[in-house]
């Protein structure tokens, strides 16, 4: 029989400080020796959006209603980059810190959650630019609807974390997973209405398309930020899937984490 | 009173062979037969507050696995571990240090990894900095630290946790003597305050400084358990027993303990270390004259072979290497189906510690080995002359009058 009992002091709550310390370590290390520092959090989505804006406003016209294309795509690009870059970071989080994992005990999910939180900081910095863009393009701002924004962010984070927990654990066993996810996220970008509106997808494919939880999440960002309306039913489906994925991810991670130190 | 640590019949096995690091090995899993290696077998002990246990043994004996099991980095394959109290493990100095971050930032980072609350670190911050002696460099990135400063800071954080249970690996080998002494003193202090300490080392002297009780590990098994004073003698007994069983195995051995390469044209048997009184021994006084003796059975003719013996530290560092080739000794032609005793006389000017003796016999043109045993046996050196390191240069200390007076 195998049994290991943890002392009460060393429960997850006790490691709250570690979570913050590790998150700030990631952030400090990321921007320490760069001249522009946190400004990169803005530059990356902005540059990507400018490229797409050039393509879709001048060469291939995309109809985005009364919302200028740049605002339309930036609103979605920032949450998308939160999703994709946090997953890429989370996938690597266990393997990169193997020297700690194999020597010191602490809840391993801290490494994964910190990787996610560090990207959330980038997300908020980048979203400030959105507000500036909205003011420039005179888009109506309804602050009351914005109160819904935290819910959307939480759903997106839950979904990303669920995937991150599964992927980081698998990556500890099979290093192929990180390459797989780089590829997967590239395809996923095009399967999500970031650079085009949902209406571009033919009617007969809509049902299949909506099964992608990111569709509901991205559309929810747009309706709250740009159309001053509450998210549609597809967001509820996304939220449900997100919670299920998070639960499965956590259970899976906890089940295999005991093996991490043995497989180096 | 409840024991702070209860280890009941704990064993741990590892799978030998390549870990499945790519999908390809997953696909081929049917072709792989899993072989297991018992890193630790049936370890059993209980410790109460204020007790200190030393775990000693040569490399690969399972010492580090025990520490990993206690610190819950890995889990036992069978058995039960109960820890009642807050524990801290000093297994790697400066765990989680980031080179770009300053000393101050890394203290908080390292402290929280080891299980301290942020406010606890704040209250002890000055003590930690003071103990490490890095005051001036507190706001310098640790990548600019010397390795000594780095290690001092790492130990200092860990030593200020005030745990109920402290696990210490051989991390104290770093740093200068003054700092090492400070570390030992700190450990003794903690024990007096009621901390339960487990100290792992292959250095008996270090263990004697802090532990009254000791477990001697050999090949995953607890070979001796009892007072540290008795453990020294037992340790050399165990090394002797291990050496005899090792010689009995004979065939090609590659078990991680020592590697043997042989051709069967000539075979080395019964490697022994003898005192001047012709008694086999495994513990020697520094400066003692000894004979390394072994029997060679020649199954085929061996023209002018080269004989060699070498001594290594447990870390694998070569202390001494001697061959008849370098000494320009020409050996005779040995006939097939004969046996000879080979002897090297050595003066063991070695500092206290554990050493490994290896012997081998090579073809006259050095094209290959007849037989080579890298770790024929282990022996222990003791000394009262105050030498440390790996050699004993037998210093004689004098204070001479000033020649100008």
XYZ file of C-alpha atoms in Angstrom:
669
model
C 0.000 0.000 0.000
C 1.231 3.436 -0.841
C 0.205 6.372 1.197
C 1.611 9.830 1.501
C 0.154 12.339 3.861
C 0.802 16.019 3.509
C 1.045 18.249 6.487
C -1.742 20.758 6.782
C 0.583 23.695 6.425
C 1.718 22.472 3.065
C -1.581 22.545 1.259
C -2.283 24.495 -1.898
C -3.225 27.648 -0.033
C 0.227 27.686 1.469
C 1.665 27.807 -2.020
C -0.299 30.899 -3.035
C 2.838 32.950 -2.474
C 4.814 30.596 -4.669
C 2.263 31.032 -7.441
C 2.760 34.786 -7.413
C 6.519 34.555 -7.012
C 6.788 32.147 -9.929
C 4.506 34.253 -12.130
C 6.544 37.354 -11.485
C 9.716 35.355 -12.150
C 8.378 34.500 -15.612
C 7.396 38.104 -16.289
C 10.632 39.599 -15.008
C 12.717 37.080 -16.901
C 10.707 37.695 -20.069
C 11.166 41.431 -20.109
C 14.322 41.933 -18.011
C 16.855 42.418 -20.752
C 14.590 43.810 -23.446
C 14.551 47.521 -24.149
C 10.834 47.714 -24.874
C 9.871 45.466 -21.962
C 6.126 45.088 -21.456
C 5.529 47.066 -24.632
C 6.058 43.811 -26.522
C 2.748 42.644 -25.098
C 1.129 45.353 -27.232
C 3.403 45.130 -30.252
C 2.761 41.483 -30.984
C -1.039 41.632 -31.441
C -0.859 45.082 -32.993
C 1.637 44.025 -35.639
C -0.333 40.872 -36.442
C -3.544 42.864 -36.759
C -1.892 45.510 -38.959
C -0.755 42.809 -41.359
C -4.242 41.330 -41.575
C -5.748 44.815 -41.828
C -3.562 45.577 -44.805
C -4.524 42.333 -46.485
C -8.236 42.384 -45.718
C -8.958 46.097 -46.077
C -7.060 46.748 -49.285
C -6.621 43.517 -51.197
C -9.462 41.281 -50.096
C -12.345 43.269 -48.760
C -13.955 41.721 -45.715
C -17.311 43.072 -44.623
C -17.251 43.773 -40.894
C -20.331 46.023 -40.757
C -19.867 49.460 -39.214
C -16.840 48.314 -37.215
C -13.513 49.157 -38.904
C -11.554 46.003 -39.723
C -8.634 46.901 -37.480
C -10.844 47.199 -34.392
C -12.824 44.131 -35.437
C -9.776 41.904 -35.630
C -7.820 43.459 -32.736
C -10.724 42.756 -30.350
C -10.379 39.079 -31.189
C -6.626 38.887 -31.774
C -5.682 39.876 -28.224
C -7.790 37.118 -26.592
C -6.542 34.697 -29.240
C -2.902 35.482 -28.469
C -3.690 35.001 -24.784
C -5.053 31.567 -25.664
C -2.351 30.402 -28.058
C 0.727 31.813 -26.353
C -0.398 30.650 -22.910
C -0.939 27.130 -24.230
C 2.483 27.157 -25.867
C 4.026 28.287 -22.569
C 2.054 25.823 -20.470
C 2.997 22.867 -22.668
C 6.665 23.528 -21.886
C 6.223 24.501 -18.240
C 6.873 21.087 -16.679
C 9.701 19.991 -18.956
C 11.515 23.319 -18.687
C 11.594 23.068 -14.905
C 12.457 19.403 -14.691
C 15.442 20.119 -12.423
C 13.022 21.482 -9.822
C 10.352 18.875 -10.395
C 12.835 16.056 -9.892
C 14.233 17.504 -6.686
C 11.708 19.519 -4.726
C 8.116 18.925 -3.850
C 5.492 21.565 -4.528
C 2.162 21.230 -6.332
C 3.256 20.878 -9.945
C 0.210 22.682 -11.308
C 1.742 25.888 -9.984
C 4.168 25.825 -12.905
C 1.300 25.503 -15.369
C -0.957 28.099 -13.753
C 1.941 30.593 -13.506
C 2.651 30.240 -17.214
C -0.979 31.108 -17.853
C -1.128 34.020 -15.402
C 1.991 35.587 -16.880
C 0.160 35.776 -20.222
C -2.918 37.279 -18.588
C -0.787 40.248 -17.603
C 0.170 40.692 -21.270
C -3.495 40.423 -22.186
C -4.517 43.344 -19.981
C -1.720 45.526 -21.250
C -2.755 44.812 -24.841
C -6.445 45.413 -24.139
C -5.741 48.970 -23.080
C -4.852 49.656 -26.717
C -8.297 48.388 -27.728
C -9.923 51.109 -25.683
C -7.719 53.686 -27.372
C -8.685 52.267 -30.779
C -12.361 52.372 -29.864
C -12.083 56.020 -28.903
C -10.237 56.870 -32.138
C -12.863 55.120 -34.276
C -15.714 56.501 -32.152
C -17.235 53.164 -31.252
C -20.007 53.340 -28.698
C -18.801 52.232 -25.284
C -21.346 50.641 -22.936
C -19.609 50.235 -19.599
C -22.446 48.169 -18.090
C -21.994 45.387 -20.622
C -18.269 45.369 -19.900
C -19.107 43.965 -16.497
C -19.586 40.714 -18.364
C -16.012 40.786 -19.601
C -14.505 39.046 -16.519
C -16.860 36.094 -17.078
C -15.668 35.693 -20.666
C -12.035 35.951 -19.607
C -12.564 33.339 -16.893
C -14.199 30.940 -19.344
C -11.331 31.388 -21.785
C -8.759 30.864 -19.006
C -10.553 27.752 -17.780
C -10.512 26.301 -21.276
C -6.854 27.195 -21.852
C -5.830 25.827 -18.438
C -7.658 22.558 -19.040
C -5.783 22.070 -22.291
C -2.540 23.311 -20.722
C -2.731 20.804 -17.866
C -3.262 17.873 -20.214
C -0.652 19.047 -22.721
C 2.062 19.859 -20.164
C 1.677 16.454 -18.516
C 1.742 14.637 -21.839
C 4.740 16.662 -22.950
C 6.659 15.368 -19.933
C 6.270 11.870 -21.352
C 6.282 12.598 -25.083
C 8.200 15.622 -26.295
C 6.254 15.478 -29.553
C 3.338 17.205 -27.878
C 4.847 20.679 -28.033
C 5.438 20.422 -31.774
C 1.940 19.095 -32.197
C 0.501 22.093 -30.380
C 2.439 24.657 -32.412
C 0.854 23.145 -35.504
C -2.562 22.710 -33.940
C -2.754 26.312 -32.776
C -1.848 27.589 -36.245
C -4.766 25.677 -37.735
C -7.006 26.624 -34.829
C -6.498 30.334 -35.580
C -8.149 29.857 -38.961
C -10.940 27.747 -37.494
C -11.890 30.631 -35.210
C -13.461 33.953 -36.280
C -10.443 36.141 -35.550
C -9.612 37.647 -38.923
C -13.031 37.070 -40.498
C -16.630 37.280 -39.206
C -18.644 34.159 -38.336
C -21.006 34.963 -41.222
C -18.217 33.888 -43.610
C -18.817 30.273 -42.675
C -21.443 28.593 -44.906
C -24.735 27.752 -43.207
C -24.349 23.982 -43.547
C -21.014 24.060 -41.711
C -22.194 26.337 -38.906
C -23.140 23.558 -36.492
C -19.766 21.865 -36.803
C -18.030 25.230 -36.622
C -19.779 26.154 -33.371
C -18.380 23.024 -31.721
C -15.077 24.887 -31.501
C -15.405 26.471 -28.036
C -13.198 29.370 -29.126
C -15.925 30.488 -31.568
C -18.356 31.218 -28.762
C -15.651 32.816 -26.633
C -14.313 35.134 -29.364
C -17.828 36.107 -30.441
C -18.633 36.899 -26.809
C -15.679 39.322 -26.648
C -16.939 41.048 -29.808
C -20.556 41.355 -28.767
C -19.640 42.772 -25.364
C -16.911 45.136 -26.542
C -18.188 46.226 -29.952
C -21.929 45.623 -30.110
C -22.834 46.398 -26.508
C -24.872 43.261 -26.269
C -24.709 40.146 -24.100
C -23.024 37.011 -25.479
C -25.221 34.553 -27.366
C -26.083 30.950 -26.561
C -22.930 29.661 -28.273
C -20.998 31.194 -25.388
C -22.929 29.091 -22.900
C -21.969 25.963 -24.808
C -18.325 27.133 -24.808
C -18.472 27.756 -21.066
C -19.829 24.272 -20.455
C -17.124 22.662 -22.603
C -14.474 24.809 -20.911
C -15.491 23.647 -17.440
C -15.552 20.003 -18.537
C -12.119 20.292 -20.156
C -10.734 21.955 -17.030
C -12.059 19.220 -14.747
C -10.743 16.450 -16.977
C -7.407 18.261 -17.336
C -6.979 18.708 -13.602
C -7.872 15.105 -12.788
C -5.550 13.815 -15.487
C -2.707 16.059 -14.349
C -3.076 15.016 -10.713
C -3.138 11.377 -11.691
C 0.113 11.417 -13.653
C 2.098 14.129 -11.809
C 3.540 11.563 -9.382
C 5.449 10.057 -12.281
C 7.093 13.289 -13.452
C 10.155 12.911 -11.257
C 10.711 9.305 -12.332
C 10.797 9.778 -16.081
C 13.666 12.162 -16.688
C 5.019 11.453 21.550
C 4.407 10.989 17.860
C 7.394 10.340 15.635
C 8.018 13.161 13.157
C 9.067 10.731 10.462
C 7.814 7.195 10.132
C 9.178 5.126 7.290
C 7.617 1.672 7.151
C 9.140 -0.942 4.914
C 9.575 1.404 1.979
C 10.822 0.141 -1.379
C 11.203 1.878 -4.694
C 11.799 0.365 -8.085
C 12.648 2.091 -11.324
C 12.215 0.850 -14.815
C 15.535 0.234 -16.504
C 16.049 1.198 -20.079
C 15.113 4.152 -22.187
C 12.208 6.201 -20.991
C 9.526 6.635 -23.625
C 10.397 10.135 -24.729
C 8.920 9.993 -28.180
C 5.767 8.593 -29.696
C 7.848 6.100 -31.607
C 8.709 4.201 -28.454
C 5.051 4.205 -27.503
C 4.185 2.557 -30.787
C 6.890 -0.059 -30.256
C 5.994 -0.752 -26.676
C 5.272 -4.401 -27.341
C 8.896 -4.988 -28.229
C 10.161 -3.642 -24.952
C 10.470 -5.864 -21.974
C 10.315 -3.862 -18.828
C 13.127 -4.552 -16.451
C 13.077 -3.158 -12.973
C 15.804 -2.068 -10.661
C 15.240 -1.759 -6.942
C 16.771 1.578 -6.017
C 15.717 1.200 -2.399
C 14.519 -1.919 -0.660
C 12.787 -2.329 2.675
C 13.922 0.758 4.513
C 12.345 1.147 7.913
C 12.893 3.770 10.595
C 11.181 6.265 12.882
C 12.567 9.557 14.104
C 11.420 11.797 16.925
C 11.887 15.553 17.350
C 15.513 16.470 17.913
C 16.891 13.273 16.404
C 19.356 13.266 13.557
C 19.855 10.362 11.198
C 22.787 10.015 8.827
C 22.471 7.988 5.659
C 25.797 6.875 4.270
C 26.797 4.634 1.407
C 28.770 4.589 -1.802
C 27.369 6.062 -5.011
C 24.337 4.269 -6.330
C 23.414 2.884 -2.926
C 20.000 4.539 -2.870
C 20.747 7.496 -0.604
C 19.349 10.139 -2.902
C 16.299 8.017 -3.675
C 15.485 7.937 0.038
C 15.687 11.726 0.179
C 13.453 12.032 -2.856
C 10.942 9.680 -1.293
C 10.943 11.653 1.949
C 10.544 14.962 0.166
C 7.642 13.533 -1.872
C 9.293 14.222 -5.182
C 8.801 10.575 -5.976
C 6.583 7.945 -4.398
C 7.367 4.526 -2.964
C 6.509 1.392 -4.930
C 5.527 -0.211 -1.646
C 5.543 0.763 2.000
C 4.381 3.824 3.833
C 5.870 7.191 4.768
C 4.344 9.445 7.401
C 5.683 12.908 8.048
C 4.247 14.876 10.935
C 5.419 18.412 10.546
C 6.626 20.935 8.099
C 9.562 19.754 6.112
C 12.195 21.423 4.043
C 14.599 19.705 1.708
C 18.077 20.974 1.032
C 18.621 18.886 -2.043
C 19.665 21.528 -4.469
C 21.110 24.850 -3.422
C 19.394 27.790 -4.990
C 16.529 25.839 -6.479
C 14.612 27.998 -8.906
C 17.155 30.805 -8.868
C 16.859 32.780 -12.048
C 20.174 34.196 -13.258
C 18.603 37.448 -14.466
C 16.976 38.207 -11.118
C 18.728 39.943 -8.248
C 19.787 38.287 -5.009
C 16.854 39.920 -3.245
C 14.314 38.657 -5.781
C 15.813 35.185 -5.741
C 15.612 34.962 -1.946
C 11.850 35.358 -2.163
C 11.585 33.002 -5.100
C 13.730 30.280 -3.556
C 12.083 30.700 -0.159
C 8.596 30.232 -1.530
C 9.676 27.188 -3.535
C 10.997 25.659 -0.335
C 7.639 26.298 1.298
C 7.970 29.602 3.150
C 5.306 32.284 3.259
C 6.267 35.647 1.857
C 5.860 37.361 5.220
C 8.047 34.728 6.880
C 10.807 35.510 4.414
C 10.373 39.206 5.096
C 10.811 38.758 8.844
C 13.955 36.660 8.320
C 15.276 38.582 5.369
C 18.091 40.353 7.243
C 19.181 37.114 8.930
C 19.327 35.340 5.572
C 21.375 38.085 3.939
C 23.635 38.284 6.944
C 24.259 34.533 7.072
C 25.061 34.399 3.370
C 27.294 37.470 3.621
C 26.172 38.966 0.319
C 24.931 42.312 1.652
C 26.648 44.460 -0.959
C 25.406 42.398 -3.889
C 21.795 42.117 -2.831
C 20.537 44.005 -5.857
C 22.908 42.463 -8.386
C 21.576 39.747 -10.705
C 22.802 36.386 -9.429
C 24.354 35.617 -12.825
C 27.184 37.911 -11.703
C 27.682 35.995 -8.440
C 30.634 33.696 -7.883
C 29.698 30.062 -7.425
C 30.552 30.373 -3.739
C 28.220 33.334 -3.234
C 25.503 31.515 -5.127
C 25.809 28.443 -2.919
C 25.984 30.520 0.271
C 22.799 32.341 -0.611
C 21.111 29.048 -1.461
C 22.034 27.408 1.823
C 21.191 30.485 3.805
C 17.600 30.620 2.545
C 17.032 26.929 3.174
C 18.599 27.005 6.629
C 16.253 29.766 7.783
C 13.028 27.938 7.197
C 12.924 26.498 10.727
C 11.274 23.304 9.610
C 10.157 20.461 11.841
C 12.006 18.158 9.479
C 15.103 19.093 7.499
C 16.495 16.887 4.753
C 20.066 17.673 3.707
C 21.839 16.197 0.713
C 25.549 16.467 0.046
C 25.258 20.089 -0.854
C 27.745 21.224 1.749
C 30.718 20.115 -0.277
C 30.615 23.583 -1.808
C 31.892 26.668 -0.137
C 34.991 27.291 1.915
C 35.726 25.695 5.256
C 34.517 28.628 7.308
C 31.170 28.489 5.571
C 30.959 24.720 5.908
C 31.521 25.049 9.635
C 28.775 27.641 9.788
C 26.456 25.209 8.040
C 27.244 22.337 10.415
C 26.750 24.642 13.389
C 23.423 25.723 11.989
C 22.341 22.098 11.615
C 23.357 21.267 15.188
C 21.448 24.357 16.355
C 18.320 23.254 14.567
C 18.559 19.760 16.077
C 18.848 21.281 19.548
C 15.727 23.298 18.849
C 13.872 20.059 18.105
C 14.206 19.755 14.350
C 14.382 16.222 13.029
C 17.287 16.021 10.625
C 18.220 13.556 7.929
C 21.660 14.026 6.456
C 22.873 12.133 3.419
C 26.540 11.883 2.594
C 29.285 9.549 1.532
C 31.575 11.339 3.895
C 31.650 9.698 7.319
C 33.302 12.679 8.969
C 30.522 14.998 7.920
C 27.912 12.615 9.298
C 29.775 12.187 12.595
C 29.565 15.933 13.122
C 25.794 16.069 13.271
C 24.240 12.613 13.525
C 24.177 10.169 16.413
C 22.317 7.493 14.457
C 23.208 6.198 11.053
C 21.976 3.935 8.268
C 24.553 2.422 5.950
C 23.086 1.791 2.518
C 24.519 -0.616 0.013
C 22.928 -1.379 -3.351
C 19.542 -0.177 -2.181
C 19.528 -2.186 1.026
C 19.956 -0.827 4.518
C 23.003 -2.849 5.480
C 23.451 -1.412 8.933
C 21.374 0.710 11.246
C 22.616 1.972 14.589
C 24.883 4.420 16.416
C 27.167 6.401 14.123
C 30.190 5.359 16.180
C 29.607 1.727 15.183
C 28.668 2.591 11.648
C 32.219 3.501 10.601
C 33.462 0.014 11.333
C 30.345 -1.542 9.842
C 30.733 0.547 6.727
C 34.135 -0.919 5.990
C 32.813 -4.404 6.828
C 30.051 -3.911 4.331
C 32.486 -2.731 1.707
C 34.548 -5.852 2.333
C 31.561 -8.164 2.044
C 30.473 -6.391 -1.086
C 33.945 -6.794 -2.539
C 33.985 -10.577 -1.952
C 30.558 -11.130 -3.440
C 31.574 -8.909 -6.296
C 34.561 -11.111 -7.113
C 32.401 -14.225 -6.926
C 30.109 -13.079 -9.690
C 32.893 -13.447 -12.211
C 31.074 -13.070 -15.528
C 30.645 -9.825 -17.428
C 29.136 -7.411 -14.988
C 27.571 -4.144 -15.822
C 25.305 -3.224 -12.948
C 26.209 0.407 -12.576
C 28.482 -0.360 -9.641
C 31.539 -1.275 -11.641
C 32.074 -2.247 -15.170
C 34.002 -5.283 -16.150
C 35.423 -5.917 -19.554
C 37.093 -9.251 -20.108
C 38.210 -11.624 -22.828
C 38.438 -14.865 -20.830
C 41.967 -15.320 -22.172
C 43.108 -14.302 -18.697
C 40.932 -13.588 -15.685
C 41.596 -11.520 -12.580
C 40.411 -13.135 -9.349
C 40.364 -12.369 -5.631
C 41.436 -8.760 -5.569
C 42.590 -7.983 -2.044
C 44.054 -5.159 -0.038
C 46.521 -6.355 2.608
C 48.148 -4.605 5.520
C 51.832 -5.104 6.214
C 50.887 -7.958 8.575
C 49.317 -9.740 5.550
C 45.766 -9.323 6.881
C 43.047 -8.170 4.488
C 41.517 -4.887 5.553
C 39.253 -2.184 4.220
C 40.067 0.638 6.587
C 43.550 2.127 6.604
C 45.399 4.842 8.378
C 46.699 7.585 6.146
C 50.291 6.818 5.095
C 49.955 3.067 5.621
C 51.848 0.692 3.324
C 49.592 -1.866 1.693
C 49.642 -4.527 -0.979
C 47.106 -4.809 -3.735
C 47.076 -8.484 -4.581
C 45.142 -10.548 -7.085
C 45.379 -13.871 -8.822
C 45.439 -14.114 -12.576
C 44.344 -17.339 -14.265
C 45.812 -17.518 -17.746
C 43.645 -19.618 -20.024
C 45.659 -18.698 -23.075
C 49.205 -17.606 -23.546
C 49.743 -13.977 -22.568
C 52.878 -12.401 -23.975
C 54.199 -9.495 -21.891
C 50.864 -8.127 -20.618
C 50.584 -4.735 -18.975
C 49.278 -4.644 -15.401
C 47.684 -1.572 -13.888
C 46.034 -0.410 -10.724
C 44.197 2.805 -10.044
C 42.430 4.580 -7.238
C 39.423 6.806 -7.692
C 37.203 8.909 -5.454
C 33.493 8.001 -5.373
C 32.926 10.914 -7.770
C 35.067 9.113 -10.304
C 38.044 11.435 -10.037
C 41.298 9.596 -10.637
C 43.592 9.893 -7.633
C 46.304 7.550 -8.754
C 46.985 5.509 -11.862
C 49.910 3.179 -12.302
C 50.792 0.798 -15.125
C 53.808 -1.397 -15.703
C 54.016 0.182 -19.158
C 54.611 3.688 -17.770
C 56.998 2.316 -15.191
C 58.879 0.640 -18.062
C 58.703 -2.757 -16.429
C 58.815 -5.595 -18.913
C 56.628 -8.477 -17.857
C 57.403 -12.058 -18.835
C 55.536 -14.338 -21.163
C 52.801 -16.187 -19.232
C 51.939 -19.681 -20.381
C 48.451 -20.917 -21.002
C 46.709 -22.729 -18.128
C 48.850 -21.230 -15.399
C 48.078 -18.936 -12.489
C 50.093 -16.201 -10.835
C 49.697 -13.825 -7.930
C 50.238 -10.198 -8.883
C 51.098 -7.628 -6.267
C 51.357 -3.815 -6.246
C 52.865 -2.310 -3.111
C 51.405 1.104 -2.391
C 51.862 3.747 0.245
C 48.390 5.147 0.859
C 49.081 8.828 1.330
C 45.418 9.601 1.028
C 43.208 12.005 2.912
C 40.310 10.544 4.918
C 37.366 9.384 2.867
C 36.135 6.543 0.726
C 38.103 5.386 -2.317
C 37.673 2.805 -5.037
C 40.377 0.446 -6.195
C 40.457 -0.717 -9.787
C 42.841 -3.173 -11.462
C 43.317 -4.294 -15.005
C 45.502 -6.256 -17.331
C 45.978 -5.269 -20.955
C 47.589 -6.724 -24.069
C 51.225 -5.723 -24.571
C 50.259 -3.458 -27.479
C 47.370 -1.955 -25.444
C 44.932 -3.080 -28.146
C 42.460 -4.411 -25.569
C 42.073 -5.642 -22.026
C 42.401 -9.216 -20.881
C 40.387 -8.198 -17.848
C 39.499 -4.897 -16.319
C 37.680 -4.214 -13.050
C 37.129 -0.508 -12.506
C 35.802 -0.956 -9.021
C 37.243 -4.112 -7.554
C 36.702 -2.920 -4.009
C 36.092 0.136 -1.893
C 38.162 1.123 1.086
C 38.085 3.802 3.737
C 40.948 6.056 4.824
C 41.120 7.552 8.289
C 43.627 10.032 9.621
C 44.482 12.045 12.687
C 46.923 14.274 10.887
C 44.338 16.862 9.927
C 44.547 16.384 6.192
C 41.545 16.875 3.959
C 41.026 16.716 0.253
C 42.170 13.640 -1.607
C 45.870 13.324 -0.873
C 47.766 13.444 2.368
C 50.966 15.352 1.706
C 51.935 14.870 5.366
C 52.480 18.445 6.209
C 54.779 19.300 9.093
C 53.953 22.630 10.604
C 56.722 24.810 12.035
C 57.097 28.341 13.199
C 60.658 29.424 12.472
C 62.581 32.351 13.952
C 62.768 35.442 11.774
C 66.096 35.069 9.877
C 66.887 38.792 10.062
C 66.827 38.839 13.840
